[in-house]
C-alpha cells in the first residue's frame, strides 16, 4: 500500500492562537505554562486532524515557538557566546533572547540575524558558528512534543533539518578566520546522537531535509552531502527520508542515488513534475520514493485527476514504496479554508488551505491504493472546480487578454534615453543638488488607523473618510514644508499595506479573513489571492495625490507599488505564466501612471522592494525572471513624457547580482537601503557606472534612533566618493510608517540640515 504523510503543518493556529499567546507571554501577561498549553493544543489539533483524515505518518518536530532553524541550533547546542551573559532562568527564554533579543527573563542581548528561507517569505534565525564550534545534544524542547505525539500514534516521523543545509545556512562569526565546512565532521557526529535519541524514542522515520540540493552547489558542498549521509546512514537503525523541496534536483540524481538512505522526497510542484519522468532510472524501487504532489505554498485546490495521471508511472514502479505528501511543509499555507465566511462561493471551491491539502493527500493515496472509485465524490468536486474555473468570467476577461496580446516593445520604452530626459528634467524641475525627499509613508498614527477601521466597518461614510484622510495629508504636507524637504509625499495614510491597497482596487484580487501565513516569529502576513485577469476599475491614487499637490508649491511624488512586488506578496495564479500576470498588473499601473501625469503629478515613484526576493534559486532561471520583471516595470512606467520623473525604491542592500537589471529598469531615480552598510554597497553602483540618479538611504528607519546632522552629513560625504554629486539624492532608508512623528520630525530636520551643509562643503 502507498503511504501518506505531510511534510509539516502550520503551527500558528487557525486563528493565530500561537501568535497571540507568544505576544502575551513576552508581555508577561501569561505564564510559560500557559504558553506551553496553547502550543500543546495546536499540536494536538494538527495531529488529530491529520490522523482523522487518514494520514499514515504523523510528523513530529514541525512545531516551533519561533523558528525551526533556531530549534535545530538549540538541539545541537549551538548558542553564540554573547547569550551566556545574563542567561535567562530557563531554556525557552534563552531561545527567545537569541531570536528577538529579549524574553521575560534574562538580560537583553543583540539577537541573531534573521533572513529569508530560500525563496519564501518565511524568515529563519541564522546560526552563528565559531572556529572551535562544539556540537552537543539538548532535547528539552523536543522531548515533550515526542511524548505528546506518542499518545496519538505509533507511526511517527521526525522532521529535521539536515546537517549540510544547517551548516550552509549558518555564518562564521569568529575573530579567527575559518571555513564552516571544517565543522562538518563534528556536526555529523552530533547528528548521529540525534538519530540515536530519536531511535530510542521509537521514531521510525526521519524526514531529513536538505533543501540546498535545489540550489547550484559546488563540489565542496556536494561532497559534504555524500560524506554526511554515508556516515549517518551506516550507523543507524532509523530510516532516513532524504527530503528536498522548492526546486528540481535531477541534476544531482546520480550522486543522490548513491547515498545509503532509505527514501527520497521530491517536490514535483516546483518543477512541474519533470523529475518524475527521470527518477526511476536512478532511484531503486526497493527504496521509498515520496512524491510531493500537493502544493505546500499556494492555495489552489489540487486537480486530483491530473495528479493521479502524473502518479501512474511511479505507482507501477514503486508500488508499496510510494509515499504521497505535500511538496514542502504546509507552514507556507494558510490554515483552514473553512474559517472563511466572506469569500465568494465560486472562488472558494477553487481553493485549498492546509487542512484541505491534508485531505487531498489522503484522497490521492486512497485512490492509488483502492482505485478512483474510492474517492468518487472528491474527484467529481475537483473536476467541477477545474471546469468552472476554466470558464469563469471572473477569471477570464477578454479585454485584458487582448490588451496583453497587443503589447508592443515601444510601450516598454521611454520616449528618450536617460541622457536626454535628464536635461529635460533639470530644466523642468530645477531641483537643488542633493535634493531631499522621503520614501513615501509617514507615521501611521492611531487617528489614521481609527479612520480606516471606522470606514471599513461603515461607522463613517465615504465623505467623512475622505475628510479624515485629507486632514492627514494636509498635516503631512505642512510638516514636510516646515522641515524643508525638496520633494514631498502625501504620506500613504490611506494604505494599510502597500500590496493589499492596490489589490483591493484592482479586479482579479480576493482577500481572506484568516489566510495568515507565518513570516517570522509571531509575525504573519495575509497575502491577497490573484485569481483572475487583472484590470483597473478606476483611478486608484489620483485623487489623493492631486489633493496633496494642491496644498504645495513644491512637487509631491505619486506613489505606487510595482508589478513584481504585487506578485511576490500575493498568492498567484497557476494557470498563467508569471510574466503574463506581471504584465496585466503592469498595464493597470501604466494607466494609473498616465492618469497621475495627466493630473499634474510629474514625479512618480513605483516601489519594487521585492525585486530581489523573487530571483530564482537557480542561476539558469534567473535571466528569464529578470527579463519579465524588468519588462513589467518598464511597461508600467514608460508611458510618460521626458519631463515626468520616474522614481523607484528597493529596501535591501545586495545589488551585486542584479545591478544590470536594475539599470535596465531605466527609472530616473532609485532610492535604496544603505545606511547600515556605511555606503559600501555604493561600490556596486560605482563599478557598474550606474547612469541614473540614486538616493542611498542616510537614515536607518528600522530603529527608533534619531541620527544626528553630523552622522548624516558624514554618510553623504562618503556617498559622494562613489556617486557623482549631480546624481545624488538624500533620503531615509525606507518608508516611515512604523516610526512616530516625534522620531521622524527631528530626524528629517537633521537630514535636511546635513544636506545643506554637505552641499556647501562638496561644492566649495
Ligand atoms: N512607499 C513605501 C513606504 O514608504 C515603500 C515601502 C517599502 O519599501 N517596503 O512605505
Ligand atoms: Zn523600503
PDB file of N, CA, C and O and ligand atoms in Angstrom, residues 439-441 492 498 559 605 607 609 649 651 734-735 737, ligand 1:
ATOM      1  N   UNK A 439      10.573  58.295   1.387  1.00  0.00           N
ATOM      2  CA  UNK A 439      10.266  57.105   0.581  1.00  0.00           C
ATOM      3  C   UNK A 439       8.761  56.923   0.371  1.00  0.00           C
ATOM      4  O   UNK A 439       8.336  56.134  -0.463  1.00  0.00           O
ATOM      5  N   UNK A 440       7.943  57.614   1.119  1.00  0.00           N
ATOM      6  CA  UNK A 440       6.507  57.549   0.824  1.00  0.00           C
ATOM      7  C   UNK A 440       5.617  57.627   2.034  1.00  0.00           C
ATOM      8  O   UNK A 440       4.787  58.519   2.151  1.00  0.00           O
ATOM      9  N   UNK A 441       5.778  56.692   2.975  1.00  0.00           N
ATOM     10  CA  UNK A 441       4.826  56.688   4.083  1.00  0.00           C
ATOM     11  C   UNK A 441       5.325  57.549   5.235  1.00  0.00           C
ATOM     12  O   UNK A 441       6.523  57.687   5.455  1.00  0.00           O
ATOM     13  N   UNK A 492       0.752  58.340   2.424  1.00  0.00           N
ATOM     14  CA  UNK A 492       0.166  56.994   2.375  1.00  0.00           C
ATOM     15  C   UNK A 492      -0.769  56.660   3.541  1.00  0.00           C
ATOM     16  O   UNK A 492      -0.922  55.494   3.913  1.00  0.00           O
ATOM     17  N   UNK A 498       1.040  48.067   1.371  1.00  0.00           N
ATOM     18  CA  UNK A 498       1.299  48.583   0.025  1.00  0.00           C
ATOM     19  C   UNK A 498       0.833  47.659  -1.103  1.00  0.00           C
ATOM     20  O   UNK A 498       0.708  48.111  -2.245  1.00  0.00           O
ATOM     21  N   UNK A 559       2.708  57.784  -5.710  1.00  0.00           N
ATOM     22  CA  UNK A 559       3.294  56.647  -5.004  1.00  0.00           C
ATOM     23  C   UNK A 559       2.562  55.353  -5.335  1.00  0.00           C
ATOM     24  O   UNK A 559       1.411  55.181  -4.959  1.00  0.00           O
ATOM     25  N   UNK A 605       6.719  57.625  -8.102  1.00  0.00           N
ATOM     26  CA  UNK A 605       7.573  56.550  -7.600  1.00  0.00           C
ATOM     27  C   UNK A 605       6.840  55.222  -7.709  1.00  0.00           C
ATOM     28  O   UNK A 605       5.692  55.101  -7.300  1.00  0.00           O
ATOM     29  N   UNK A 607       7.389  51.543  -6.364  1.00  0.00           N
ATOM     30  CA  UNK A 607       8.232  50.771  -5.451  1.00  0.00           C
ATOM     31  C   UNK A 607       8.394  49.329  -5.915  1.00  0.00           C
ATOM     32  O   UNK A 607       7.418  48.688  -6.286  1.00  0.00           O
ATOM     33  N   UNK A 609      10.240  46.776  -3.771  1.00  0.00           N
ATOM     34  CA  UNK A 609      11.068  46.175  -2.722  1.00  0.00           C
ATOM     35  C   UNK A 609      11.240  44.662  -2.874  1.00  0.00           C
ATOM     36  O   UNK A 609      12.161  44.099  -2.297  1.00  0.00           O
ATOM     37  N   UNK A 649      12.009  52.423  -5.618  1.00  0.00           N
ATOM     38  CA  UNK A 649      12.624  52.224  -4.310  1.00  0.00           C
ATOM     39  C   UNK A 649      12.784  50.738  -4.040  1.00  0.00           C
ATOM     40  O   UNK A 649      11.892  49.945  -4.319  1.00  0.00           O
ATOM     41  N   UNK A 651      14.181  48.129  -0.842  1.00  0.00           N
ATOM     42  CA  UNK A 651      14.712  48.215   0.516  1.00  0.00           C
ATOM     43  C   UNK A 651      15.527  47.009   0.921  1.00  0.00           C
ATOM     44  O   UNK A 651      15.097  46.199   1.706  1.00  0.00           O
ATOM     45  N   UNK A 734      13.902  53.842   4.006  1.00  0.00           N
ATOM     46  CA  UNK A 734      12.638  53.192   3.647  1.00  0.00           C
ATOM     47  C   UNK A 734      11.498  54.074   4.149  1.00  0.00           C
ATOM     48  O   UNK A 734      11.743  55.177   4.657  1.00  0.00           O
ATOM     49  N   UNK A 735      10.270  53.597   3.999  1.00  0.00           N
ATOM     50  CA  UNK A 735       9.091  54.343   4.454  1.00  0.00           C
ATOM     51  C   UNK A 735       9.102  54.534   5.965  1.00  0.00           C
ATOM     52  O   UNK A 735       9.734  53.775   6.688  1.00  0.00           O
ATOM     53  N   UNK A 737       6.436  54.579   8.058  1.00  0.00           N
ATOM     54  CA  UNK A 737       5.150  54.301   8.696  1.00  0.00           C
ATOM     55  C   UNK A 737       5.262  53.641  10.062  1.00  0.00           C
ATOM     56  O   UNK A 737       4.353  53.762  10.875  1.00  0.00           O
TER      57      UNK A 737
HETATM   58  N1  LIG B   1       6.433  53.656  -0.324  1.00  0.00           N
HETATM   59  C1  LIG B   1       6.525  52.636   0.664  1.00  0.00           C
HETATM   60  C2  LIG B   1       6.575  53.285   2.050  1.00  0.00           C
HETATM   61  O1  LIG B   1       7.160  54.288   2.178  1.00  0.00           O
HETATM   62  C3  LIG B   1       7.730  51.758   0.472  1.00  0.00           C
HETATM   63  C4  LIG B   1       7.780  50.657   1.469  1.00  0.00           C
HETATM   64  C5  LIG B   1       8.810  49.585   1.194  1.00  0.00           C
HETATM   65  O2  LIG B   1       9.781  49.818   0.527  1.00  0.00           O
HETATM   66  N2  LIG B   1       8.621  48.410   1.723  1.00  0.00           N
HETATM   67  O3  LIG B   1       6.046  52.764   2.999  1.00  0.00           O
END
